[in-house]
Amino acid sequence: MKLLVLCLIVIANVSYNSKASIESIDPGNTNIFLTDTTKNADKSCYRPCKFNVKPRRCQYHFKIEPTVGDDGRPALVINDMTPGPPIHVCVNDIVIVKVHNKVPGQDMTIHWHGVEQKGTPYMDGVPMVTQCPIGFGSTYEYAFIASSPGTFFYHADAVAHQSDGLYGSLIVDQPQPLEPHSSLYDYDRSNEHTLIIAARFSELLSGNLDGKQLKPDSLVINGEEKSVKIFVIPGYTYRLRLINAIAVECPLVVDIEHHQMIVIASDSKPVKPMSADKVMLYPGERMDVVVEAVHKSGGYWVNVRGNNECEGLAAHGMLLYSGFNYTSLLEQGPGGKVNSFDNLFQEWRANGTT
Ligand SMILES: [Cu+2]
């Protein structure tokens, strides 16, 4: 109780300061973009970023609730989704997220992973440190500047809440000429080419652990075990964004069959480009890679394999060349070979046989 009172006093003080601070960074009340709570919640802020234009205020409402999926699996969802709505903004936009906690018996916060929170440390989402947790039936408004470009994500701060489904991507774009490696790719479509990877558990962890050590039982990419699709056109290059949003000790290895990746950014910061067959991401890590559609046609599995706590688990997406019918790829399953001429030619060349 004493702690709660202390927390309320501290937060009351901080809230006062936060209001003053956010108003001081407000680019102008005439430029307010309210958005809906559908999948396209951020449609007003996802746009090509330009020089010398006013930053926008990008407002979202997150309604957090428990649910049971079609597969009978319980989860916590944001606006009926897990992962939650993707947030796409331009650098220096103000991100405002009103979080409504509708999960009985659970207090929570949302952490903006990798965001520097310059001038807004009280928006970092750490319960009992930067804020009182948001109680059941309460609402809290986060507001911060997306001050650095790159690939970020958000998640509930508690391991159990994050594991139950409370996470989503947060992409901060900048004008194309400022992207240090933009010459390496033709397309940067973060709305289609962001793969956020999570682990699922057979039961809800929130308020249910009782000292039990539960292990994840599956991995998902954008909430799907096997059906995420990346469409490509032969000869073009694509920037993909990979995010390990798992809250437990699960390093992930990601590869794309018969394709190299060029790593161009790590944890939102550009790195010296490096070619790789596969990349490893630890929990919380993000990696931006460039993939060239080097084949003429076909479908190729994007493989995500878990380690440590996720040993033996895998999730798969599909890299699909335009016009390719992916049903054959699904029938063969991950690890199978696609019988396209292009693949046969590659094999022939690799083996030196006819
Ligand atoms: Cu985090």
mmCIF file of C-alpha atoms and ligand atoms in Angstrom:
data_model
loop_
_atom_site.group_PDB
_atom_site.id
_atom_site.type_symbol
_atom_site.label_atom_id
_atom_site.label_comp_id
_atom_site.label_asym_id
_atom_site.label_seq_id
_atom_site.Cartn_x
_atom_site.Cartn_y
_atom_site.Cartn_z
ATOM 1 C CA MET A 1 0.000 0.000 0.000
ATOM 2 C CA LYS A 2 2.808 2.356 1.010
ATOM 3 C CA LEU A 3 4.489 1.551 -2.296
ATOM 4 C CA LEU A 4 1.319 2.277 -4.224
ATOM 5 C CA VAL A 5 0.860 5.636 -2.495
ATOM 6 C CA LEU A 6 4.495 6.492 -3.182
ATOM 7 C CA CYS A 7 4.045 5.451 -6.792
ATOM 8 C CA LEU A 8 0.955 7.632 -7.142
ATOM 9 C CA ILE A 9 2.770 10.630 -5.660
ATOM 10 C CA VAL A 10 5.771 10.148 -7.940
ATOM 11 C CA ILE A 11 3.610 9.590 -11.002
ATOM 12 C CA ALA A 12 1.372 12.565 -10.216
ATOM 13 C CA ASN A 13 4.495 14.668 -10.232
ATOM 14 C CA VAL A 14 5.820 13.056 -13.401
ATOM 15 C CA SER A 15 2.437 13.365 -15.170
ATOM 16 C CA TYR A 16 2.467 17.065 -14.531
ATOM 17 C CA ASN A 17 5.931 17.294 -16.054
ATOM 18 C CA SER A 18 5.027 14.979 -18.923
ATOM 19 C CA LYS A 19 2.109 17.158 -19.911
ATOM 20 C CA ALA A 20 4.291 20.229 -20.015
ATOM 21 C CA SER A 21 6.957 18.406 -21.966
ATOM 22 C CA ILE A 22 4.653 16.882 -24.571
ATOM 23 C CA GLU A 23 2.974 20.225 -25.143
ATOM 24 C CA SER A 24 6.351 21.788 -25.700
ATOM 25 C CA ILE A 25 7.113 19.260 -28.467
ATOM 26 C CA ASP A 26 3.671 19.532 -30.014
ATOM 27 C CA PRO A 27 4.116 20.459 -33.698
ATOM 28 C CA GLY A 28 0.758 22.203 -33.639
ATOM 29 C CA ASN A 29 -2.786 21.271 -32.773
ATOM 30 C CA THR A 30 -3.900 21.940 -36.318
ATOM 31 C CA ASN A 31 -2.144 18.784 -37.449
ATOM 32 C CA ILE A 32 -3.914 16.091 -35.457
ATOM 33 C CA PHE A 33 -4.523 12.744 -37.112
ATOM 34 C CA LEU A 34 -6.915 10.570 -35.194
ATOM 35 C CA THR A 35 -7.042 7.003 -36.363
ATOM 36 C CA ASP A 36 -9.410 4.093 -35.958
ATOM 37 C CA THR A 37 -8.741 0.806 -34.184
ATOM 38 C CA THR A 38 -8.766 -1.462 -37.216
ATOM 39 C CA LYS A 39 -5.809 -3.243 -38.762
ATOM 40 C CA ASN A 40 -5.014 -0.075 -40.687
ATOM 41 C CA ALA A 41 -4.991 1.963 -37.535
ATOM 42 C CA ASP A 42 -1.908 3.868 -38.584
ATOM 43 C CA LYS A 43 -2.933 4.584 -42.153
ATOM 44 C CA SER A 44 -2.706 8.314 -41.715
ATOM 45 C CA CYS A 45 0.925 8.172 -40.594
ATOM 46 C CA TYR A 46 2.340 5.512 -42.937
ATOM 47 C CA ARG A 47 3.579 7.535 -45.869
ATOM 48 C CA PRO A 48 6.820 8.290 -47.742
ATOM 49 C CA CYS A 49 8.861 10.498 -45.413
ATOM 50 C CA LYS A 50 9.853 13.858 -46.852
ATOM 51 C CA PHE A 51 12.224 16.675 -45.994
ATOM 52 C CA ASN A 52 10.962 19.947 -44.579
ATOM 53 C CA VAL A 53 7.456 18.840 -43.688
ATOM 54 C CA LYS A 54 5.871 19.128 -40.283
ATOM 55 C CA PRO A 55 5.987 15.983 -38.182
ATOM 56 C CA ARG A 56 2.589 14.437 -37.506
ATOM 57 C CA ARG A 57 0.810 13.433 -34.352
ATOM 58 C CA CYS A 58 0.019 9.756 -34.787
ATOM 59 C CA GLN A 59 -2.643 8.595 -32.384
ATOM 60 C CA TYR A 60 -3.657 5.017 -31.626
ATOM 61 C CA HIS A 61 -6.060 3.339 -29.251
ATOM 62 C CA PHE A 62 -5.021 -0.033 -27.869
ATOM 63 C CA LYS A 63 -7.838 -2.026 -26.314
ATOM 64 C CA ILE A 64 -6.224 -4.950 -24.494
ATOM 65 C CA GLU A 65 -8.411 -7.956 -23.742
ATOM 66 C CA PRO A 66 -8.198 -11.696 -23.134
ATOM 67 C CA THR A 67 -9.564 -13.925 -25.881
ATOM 68 C CA VAL A 68 -9.576 -17.492 -27.166
ATOM 69 C CA GLY A 69 -8.308 -18.022 -30.720
ATOM 70 C CA ASP A 70 -9.918 -20.186 -33.417
ATOM 71 C CA ASP A 71 -7.518 -22.963 -32.400
ATOM 72 C CA GLY A 72 -8.802 -22.856 -28.817
ATOM 73 C CA ARG A 73 -5.627 -21.203 -27.593
ATOM 74 C CA PRO A 74 -6.057 -18.392 -25.045
ATOM 75 C CA ALA A 75 -4.261 -15.103 -25.696
ATOM 76 C CA LEU A 76 -4.171 -11.436 -24.823
ATOM 77 C CA VAL A 77 -4.940 -9.250 -27.832
ATOM 78 C CA ILE A 78 -4.690 -5.598 -28.792
ATOM 79 C CA ASN A 79 -7.754 -4.526 -30.794
ATOM 80 C CA ASP A 80 -8.531 -8.235 -31.350
ATOM 81 C CA MET A 81 -5.069 -8.867 -32.800
ATOM 82 C CA THR A 82 -1.834 -10.506 -31.822
ATOM 83 C CA PRO A 83 0.603 -9.181 -32.847
ATOM 84 C CA GLY A 84 -1.013 -5.825 -32.149
ATOM 85 C CA PRO A 85 -1.468 -3.097 -34.773
ATOM 86 C CA PRO A 86 1.788 -2.237 -36.537
ATOM 87 C CA ILE A 87 2.877 1.362 -36.017
ATOM 88 C CA HIS A 88 4.573 3.071 -38.977
ATOM 89 C CA VAL A 89 5.685 6.662 -38.578
ATOM 90 C CA CYS A 90 8.283 9.072 -39.916
ATOM 91 C CA VAL A 91 11.181 10.222 -37.792
ATOM 92 C CA ASN A 92 10.210 13.068 -35.419
ATOM 93 C CA ASP A 93 6.511 12.189 -35.516
ATOM 94 C CA ILE A 94 4.824 12.170 -32.130
ATOM 95 C CA VAL A 95 3.450 8.745 -31.279
ATOM 96 C CA ILE A 96 0.456 8.819 -28.954
ATOM 97 C CA VAL A 97 -0.966 5.510 -27.773
ATOM 98 C CA LYS A 98 -3.940 5.355 -25.445
ATOM 99 C CA VAL A 99 -3.859 1.974 -23.721
ATOM 100 C CA HIS A 100 -7.109 0.627 -22.281
ATOM 101 C CA ASN A 101 -6.560 -2.338 -19.960
ATOM 102 C CA LYS A 102 -9.557 -4.661 -20.113
ATOM 103 C CA VAL A 103 -7.859 -7.739 -18.667
ATOM 104 C CA PRO A 104 -9.423 -8.599 -15.298
ATOM 105 C CA GLY A 105 -6.924 -9.030 -12.484
ATOM 106 C CA GLN A 106 -3.910 -7.837 -14.493
ATOM 107 C CA ASP A 107 -1.905 -4.622 -14.154
ATOM 108 C CA MET A 108 0.300 -3.831 -17.119
ATOM 109 C CA THR A 109 2.507 -1.375 -18.990
ATOM 110 C CA ILE A 110 3.719 -1.132 -22.589
ATOM 111 C CA HIS A 111 7.435 -0.713 -23.294
ATOM 112 C CA TRP A 112 8.669 0.810 -26.564
ATOM 113 C CA HIS A 113 11.649 -1.384 -27.254
ATOM 114 C CA GLY A 114 14.691 0.529 -28.475
ATOM 115 C CA VAL A 115 13.011 3.948 -28.436
ATOM 116 C CA GLU A 116 15.366 6.422 -26.784
ATOM 117 C CA GLN A 117 12.623 8.402 -25.005
ATOM 118 C CA LYS A 118 14.686 11.574 -25.191
ATOM 119 C CA GLY A 119 12.956 14.036 -22.876
ATOM 120 C CA THR A 120 10.194 11.543 -22.019
ATOM 121 C CA PRO A 121 11.786 8.924 -19.711
ATOM 122 C CA TYR A 122 8.442 8.459 -17.938
ATOM 123 C CA MET A 123 7.007 6.987 -21.168
ATOM 124 C CA ASP A 124 9.361 3.984 -21.117
ATOM 125 C CA GLY A 125 6.724 1.653 -19.703
ATOM 126 C CA VAL A 126 8.567 0.093 -16.769
ATOM 127 C CA PRO A 127 6.074 -0.623 -13.975
ATOM 128 C CA MET A 128 6.854 0.879 -10.554
ATOM 129 C CA VAL A 129 9.913 2.609 -12.004
ATOM 130 C CA THR A 130 8.700 5.031 -14.662
ATOM 131 C CA GLN A 131 4.963 4.697 -14.035
ATOM 132 C CA CYS A 132 2.328 2.951 -11.976
ATOM 133 C CA PRO A 133 1.064 -0.054 -13.901
ATOM 134 C CA ILE A 134 -2.235 0.415 -15.726
ATOM 135 C CA GLY A 135 -4.879 -1.322 -13.640
ATOM 136 C CA PHE A 136 -7.873 -3.270 -14.949
ATOM 137 C CA GLY A 137 -10.431 -0.827 -16.311
ATOM 138 C CA SER A 138 -7.905 2.025 -16.492
ATOM 139 C CA THR A 139 -6.428 3.944 -19.386
ATOM 140 C CA TYR A 140 -2.977 5.431 -19.802
ATOM 141 C CA GLU A 141 -1.737 7.639 -22.604
ATOM 142 C CA TYR A 142 1.813 7.188 -23.843
ATOM 143 C CA ALA A 143 3.300 10.023 -25.880
ATOM 144 C CA PHE A 144 6.829 10.234 -27.207
ATOM 145 C CA ILE A 145 8.813 11.410 -30.201
ATOM 146 C CA ALA A 146 10.020 8.803 -32.694
ATOM 147 C CA SER A 147 13.415 10.474 -32.586
ATOM 148 C CA SER A 148 15.497 7.827 -34.392
ATOM 149 C CA PRO A 149 14.746 5.912 -37.589
ATOM 150 C CA GLY A 150 14.833 2.128 -37.765
ATOM 151 C CA THR A 151 13.113 -1.101 -36.778
ATOM 152 C CA PHE A 152 11.646 -1.178 -33.272
ATOM 153 C CA PHE A 153 8.791 -2.958 -31.532
ATOM 154 C CA TYR A 154 6.569 -2.604 -28.531
ATOM 155 C CA HIS A 155 5.609 -5.153 -25.923
ATOM 156 C CA ALA A 156 3.949 -5.434 -22.554
ATOM 157 C CA ASP A 157 6.753 -5.145 -20.024
ATOM 158 C CA ALA A 158 5.835 -8.283 -18.046
ATOM 159 C CA VAL A 159 7.211 -11.521 -19.538
ATOM 160 C CA ALA A 160 3.834 -13.222 -19.063
ATOM 161 C CA HIS A 161 1.852 -10.478 -20.833
ATOM 162 C CA GLN A 162 4.307 -10.302 -23.742
ATOM 163 C CA SER A 163 4.279 -14.105 -24.058
ATOM 164 C CA ASP A 164 0.474 -14.095 -24.044
ATOM 165 C CA GLY A 165 0.431 -11.924 -27.173
ATOM 166 C CA LEU A 166 0.980 -8.265 -26.293
ATOM 167 C CA TYR A 167 3.582 -7.104 -28.806
ATOM 168 C CA GLY A 168 3.757 -5.435 -32.214
ATOM 169 C CA SER A 169 6.117 -3.732 -34.647
ATOM 170 C CA LEU A 170 7.104 -0.074 -34.567
ATOM 171 C CA ILE A 171 8.845 1.138 -37.717
ATOM 172 C CA VAL A 172 10.302 4.630 -37.920
ATOM 173 C CA ASP A 173 11.113 5.702 -41.472
ATOM 174 C CA GLN A 174 13.102 8.653 -42.735
ATOM 175 C CA PRO A 175 13.477 10.372 -46.126
ATOM 176 C CA GLN A 176 14.981 7.853 -48.534
ATOM 177 C CA PRO A 177 18.169 9.880 -49.288
ATOM 178 C CA LEU A 178 19.090 9.672 -45.591
ATOM 179 C CA GLU A 179 18.977 5.858 -45.566
ATOM 180 C CA PRO A 180 22.671 4.902 -45.673
ATOM 181 C CA HIS A 181 22.118 1.628 -47.547
ATOM 182 C CA SER A 182 19.209 2.577 -49.786
ATOM 183 C CA SER A 183 21.342 1.931 -52.872
ATOM 184 C CA LEU A 184 21.303 -1.772 -51.943
ATOM 185 C CA TYR A 185 17.558 -2.305 -52.323
ATOM 186 C CA ASP A 186 14.703 -1.375 -54.643
ATOM 187 C CA TYR A 187 11.829 -1.820 -52.200
ATOM 188 C CA ASP A 188 11.414 -0.955 -48.526
ATOM 189 C CA ARG A 189 7.794 -1.844 -47.844
ATOM 190 C CA SER A 190 7.785 -2.158 -44.090
ATOM 191 C CA ASN A 191 4.021 -2.780 -44.056
ATOM 192 C CA GLU A 192 4.496 -5.999 -46.069
ATOM 193 C CA HIS A 193 8.062 -6.988 -45.294
ATOM 194 C CA THR A 194 8.320 -6.923 -41.509
ATOM 195 C CA LEU A 195 8.533 -10.336 -39.850
ATOM 196 C CA ILE A 196 7.875 -10.166 -36.120
ATOM 197 C CA ILE A 197 8.541 -13.510 -34.495
ATOM 198 C CA ALA A 198 7.042 -14.723 -31.223
ATOM 199 C CA ALA A 199 6.671 -17.907 -29.192
ATOM 200 C CA ARG A 200 3.332 -19.286 -28.043
ATOM 201 C CA PHE A 201 2.434 -21.254 -24.951
ATOM 202 C CA SER A 202 -0.327 -23.801 -24.488
ATOM 203 C CA GLU A 203 -1.915 -21.799 -21.694
ATOM 204 C CA LEU A 204 -2.164 -18.183 -20.654
ATOM 205 C CA LEU A 205 0.839 -17.226 -18.525
ATOM 206 C CA SER A 206 -0.742 -14.103 -17.017
ATOM 207 C CA GLY A 207 -1.507 -14.745 -13.375
ATOM 208 C CA ASN A 208 -1.111 -18.453 -13.992
ATOM 209 C CA LEU A 209 2.523 -19.277 -13.416
ATOM 210 C CA ASP A 210 2.459 -20.404 -9.757
ATOM 211 C CA GLY A 211 6.166 -21.162 -10.002
ATOM 212 C CA LYS A 212 5.597 -23.411 -13.052
ATOM 213 C CA GLN A 213 8.278 -23.340 -15.726
ATOM 214 C CA LEU A 214 6.262 -23.334 -18.915
ATOM 215 C CA LYS A 215 8.048 -23.858 -22.221
ATOM 216 C CA PRO A 216 6.865 -22.412 -25.516
ATOM 217 C CA ASP A 217 5.198 -24.976 -27.782
ATOM 218 C CA SER A 218 5.295 -23.135 -31.113
ATOM 219 C CA LEU A 219 6.819 -20.197 -32.958
ATOM 220 C CA VAL A 220 4.882 -17.743 -35.098
ATOM 221 C CA ILE A 221 5.794 -15.139 -37.717
ATOM 222 C CA ASN A 222 3.317 -12.255 -37.730
ATOM 223 C CA GLY A 223 1.064 -14.542 -35.694
ATOM 224 C CA GLU A 224 1.186 -17.400 -38.248
ATOM 225 C CA GLU A 225 3.052 -20.694 -38.097
ATOM 226 C CA LYS A 226 3.313 -21.288 -41.825
ATOM 227 C CA SER A 227 1.351 -18.874 -43.959
ATOM 228 C CA VAL A 228 3.202 -15.550 -44.056
ATOM 229 C CA LYS A 229 3.961 -14.638 -47.664
ATOM 230 C CA ILE A 230 6.535 -12.285 -49.116
ATOM 231 C CA PHE A 231 5.921 -11.580 -52.804
ATOM 232 C CA VAL A 232 8.886 -10.665 -54.995
ATOM 233 C CA ILE A 233 9.592 -9.886 -58.646
ATOM 234 C CA PRO A 234 12.658 -11.480 -60.268
ATOM 235 C CA GLY A 235 15.671 -9.204 -60.398
ATOM 236 C CA TYR A 236 14.562 -6.802 -57.661
ATOM 237 C CA THR A 237 15.953 -6.334 -54.164
ATOM 238 C CA TYR A 238 13.899 -6.057 -50.978
ATOM 239 C CA ARG A 239 14.561 -4.789 -47.475
ATOM 240 C CA LEU A 240 13.136 -7.162 -44.872
ATOM 241 C CA ARG A 241 12.881 -6.355 -41.183
ATOM 242 C CA LEU A 242 13.233 -9.206 -38.687
ATOM 243 C CA ILE A 243 12.225 -8.841 -35.041
ATOM 244 C CA ASN A 244 12.666 -11.387 -32.242
ATOM 245 C CA ALA A 245 9.759 -10.433 -29.946
ATOM 246 C CA ILE A 246 10.079 -13.448 -27.644
ATOM 247 C CA ALA A 247 10.205 -12.739 -23.917
ATOM 248 C CA VAL A 248 11.958 -15.973 -22.902
ATOM 249 C CA GLU A 249 15.428 -17.276 -23.770
ATOM 250 C CA CYS A 250 14.906 -18.184 -27.431
ATOM 251 C CA PRO A 251 17.644 -17.173 -29.872
ATOM 252 C CA LEU A 252 16.324 -17.604 -33.423
ATOM 253 C CA VAL A 253 18.120 -18.585 -36.609
ATOM 254 C CA VAL A 254 16.539 -17.262 -39.806
ATOM 255 C CA ASP A 255 17.347 -18.315 -43.358
ATOM 256 C CA ILE A 256 15.700 -18.160 -46.772
ATOM 257 C CA GLU A 257 16.123 -21.219 -48.987
ATOM 258 C CA HIS A 258 18.521 -20.622 -51.872
ATOM 259 C CA HIS A 259 18.878 -16.923 -51.071
ATOM 260 C CA GLN A 260 21.598 -14.893 -49.421
ATOM 261 C CA MET A 261 20.788 -12.037 -47.079
ATOM 262 C CA ILE A 262 22.775 -8.829 -46.746
ATOM 263 C CA VAL A 263 22.561 -7.502 -43.191
ATOM 264 C CA ILE A 264 22.276 -3.688 -43.282
ATOM 265 C CA ALA A 265 21.041 -2.769 -39.795
ATOM 266 C CA SER A 266 21.075 -4.228 -36.315
ATOM 267 C CA ASP A 267 18.866 -2.999 -33.473
ATOM 268 C CA SER A 268 17.699 -0.066 -35.627
ATOM 269 C CA LYS A 269 21.228 1.180 -36.370
ATOM 270 C CA PRO A 270 22.924 0.799 -39.777
ATOM 271 C CA VAL A 271 25.875 -1.592 -39.953
ATOM 272 C CA LYS A 272 28.519 -2.296 -42.563
ATOM 273 C CA PRO A 273 26.683 -4.516 -45.077
ATOM 274 C CA MET A 274 27.536 -8.173 -44.653
ATOM 275 C CA SER A 275 26.366 -11.171 -46.646
ATOM 276 C CA ALA A 276 25.000 -14.185 -44.741
ATOM 277 C CA ASP A 277 23.265 -17.532 -45.362
ATOM 278 C CA LYS A 278 21.478 -17.210 -42.047
ATOM 279 C CA VAL A 279 21.214 -14.707 -39.224
ATOM 280 C CA MET A 280 20.718 -15.169 -35.501
ATOM 281 C CA LEU A 281 18.519 -12.910 -33.400
ATOM 282 C CA TYR A 282 18.406 -12.945 -29.625
ATOM 283 C CA PRO A 283 15.218 -11.904 -27.808
ATOM 284 C CA GLY A 284 14.624 -8.198 -28.359
ATOM 285 C CA GLU A 285 16.990 -8.011 -31.340
ATOM 286 C CA ARG A 286 16.043 -6.599 -34.723
ATOM 287 C CA MET A 287 17.881 -7.099 -37.963
ATOM 288 C CA ASP A 288 17.261 -5.483 -41.337
ATOM 289 C CA VAL A 289 18.392 -7.549 -44.304
ATOM 290 C CA VAL A 290 18.334 -7.136 -48.065
ATOM 291 C CA VAL A 291 17.230 -10.070 -50.195
ATOM 292 C CA GLU A 292 17.661 -10.158 -53.935
ATOM 293 C CA ALA A 293 15.122 -12.086 -55.996
ATOM 294 C CA VAL A 294 17.910 -13.881 -57.849
ATOM 295 C CA HIS A 295 15.795 -16.691 -59.286
ATOM 296 C CA LYS A 296 13.410 -16.546 -62.204
ATOM 297 C CA SER A 297 10.448 -18.134 -60.482
ATOM 298 C CA GLY A 298 9.443 -20.461 -57.685
ATOM 299 C CA GLY A 299 8.614 -20.446 -54.009
ATOM 300 C CA TYR A 300 11.126 -20.709 -51.177
ATOM 301 C CA TRP A 301 10.668 -21.264 -47.475
ATOM 302 C CA VAL A 302 11.711 -18.623 -45.001
ATOM 303 C CA ASN A 303 12.786 -20.725 -42.018
ATOM 304 C CA VAL A 304 12.841 -19.580 -38.414
ATOM 305 C CA ARG A 305 14.327 -22.093 -36.004
ATOM 306 C CA GLY A 306 14.389 -21.786 -32.230
ATOM 307 C CA ASN A 307 17.191 -22.557 -29.800
ATOM 308 C CA ASN A 308 17.526 -22.986 -26.024
ATOM 309 C CA GLU A 309 14.002 -22.650 -24.553
ATOM 310 C CA CYS A 310 12.640 -22.956 -28.104
ATOM 311 C CA GLU A 311 14.851 -25.892 -29.145
ATOM 312 C CA GLY A 312 13.093 -28.003 -31.768
ATOM 313 C CA LEU A 313 10.484 -25.342 -32.603
ATOM 314 C CA ALA A 314 10.196 -23.691 -36.011
ATOM 315 C CA ALA A 315 8.008 -21.313 -37.985
ATOM 316 C CA HIS A 316 8.026 -20.775 -41.723
ATOM 317 C CA GLY A 317 7.072 -18.094 -44.191
ATOM 318 C CA MET A 318 7.146 -18.162 -47.977
ATOM 319 C CA LEU A 319 9.175 -16.077 -50.404
ATOM 320 C CA LEU A 320 7.068 -16.226 -53.553
ATOM 321 C CA TYR A 321 8.058 -15.099 -57.016
ATOM 322 C CA SER A 322 5.304 -13.358 -58.933
ATOM 323 C CA GLY A 323 2.945 -15.781 -60.630
ATOM 324 C CA PHE A 324 4.066 -18.806 -58.601
ATOM 325 C CA ASN A 325 1.282 -20.987 -57.230
ATOM 326 C CA TYR A 326 2.246 -21.622 -53.628
ATOM 327 C CA THR A 327 -0.109 -24.559 -53.049
ATOM 328 C CA SER A 328 2.612 -26.928 -54.270
ATOM 329 C CA LEU A 329 5.035 -25.394 -51.784
ATOM 330 C CA LEU A 330 2.522 -25.884 -48.977
ATOM 331 C CA GLU A 331 1.943 -29.487 -50.042
ATOM 332 C CA GLN A 332 5.647 -30.250 -49.936
ATOM 333 C CA GLY A 333 6.110 -28.507 -46.623
ATOM 334 C CA PRO A 334 9.218 -26.790 -45.295
ATOM 335 C CA GLY A 335 12.457 -28.506 -46.187
ATOM 336 C CA GLY A 336 10.994 -29.894 -49.425
ATOM 337 C CA LYS A 337 12.284 -28.813 -52.792
ATOM 338 C CA VAL A 338 10.282 -26.856 -55.283
ATOM 339 C CA ASN A 339 10.266 -28.370 -58.705
ATOM 340 C CA SER A 340 10.855 -25.251 -60.718
ATOM 341 C CA PHE A 341 13.215 -25.193 -63.642
ATOM 342 C CA ASP A 342 15.170 -22.474 -61.946
ATOM 343 C CA ASN A 343 15.839 -24.688 -58.923
ATOM 344 C CA LEU A 344 16.809 -27.648 -61.035
ATOM 345 C CA PHE A 345 19.216 -25.437 -62.917
ATOM 346 C CA GLN A 346 20.727 -24.224 -59.657
ATOM 347 C CA GLU A 347 21.179 -27.800 -58.483
ATOM 348 C CA TRP A 348 22.653 -28.847 -61.778
ATOM 349 C CA ARG A 349 25.135 -26.004 -61.577
ATOM 350 C CA ALA A 350 25.994 -26.754 -57.941
ATOM 351 C CA ASN A 351 26.480 -30.472 -58.559
ATOM 352 C CA GLY A 352 28.185 -30.110 -61.903
ATOM 353 C CA THR A 353 25.978 -32.893 -63.261
ATOM 354 C CA THR A 354 23.443 -33.101 -66.037
HETATM 355 CU CU CU B 1 11.877 -4.786 -24.675
#
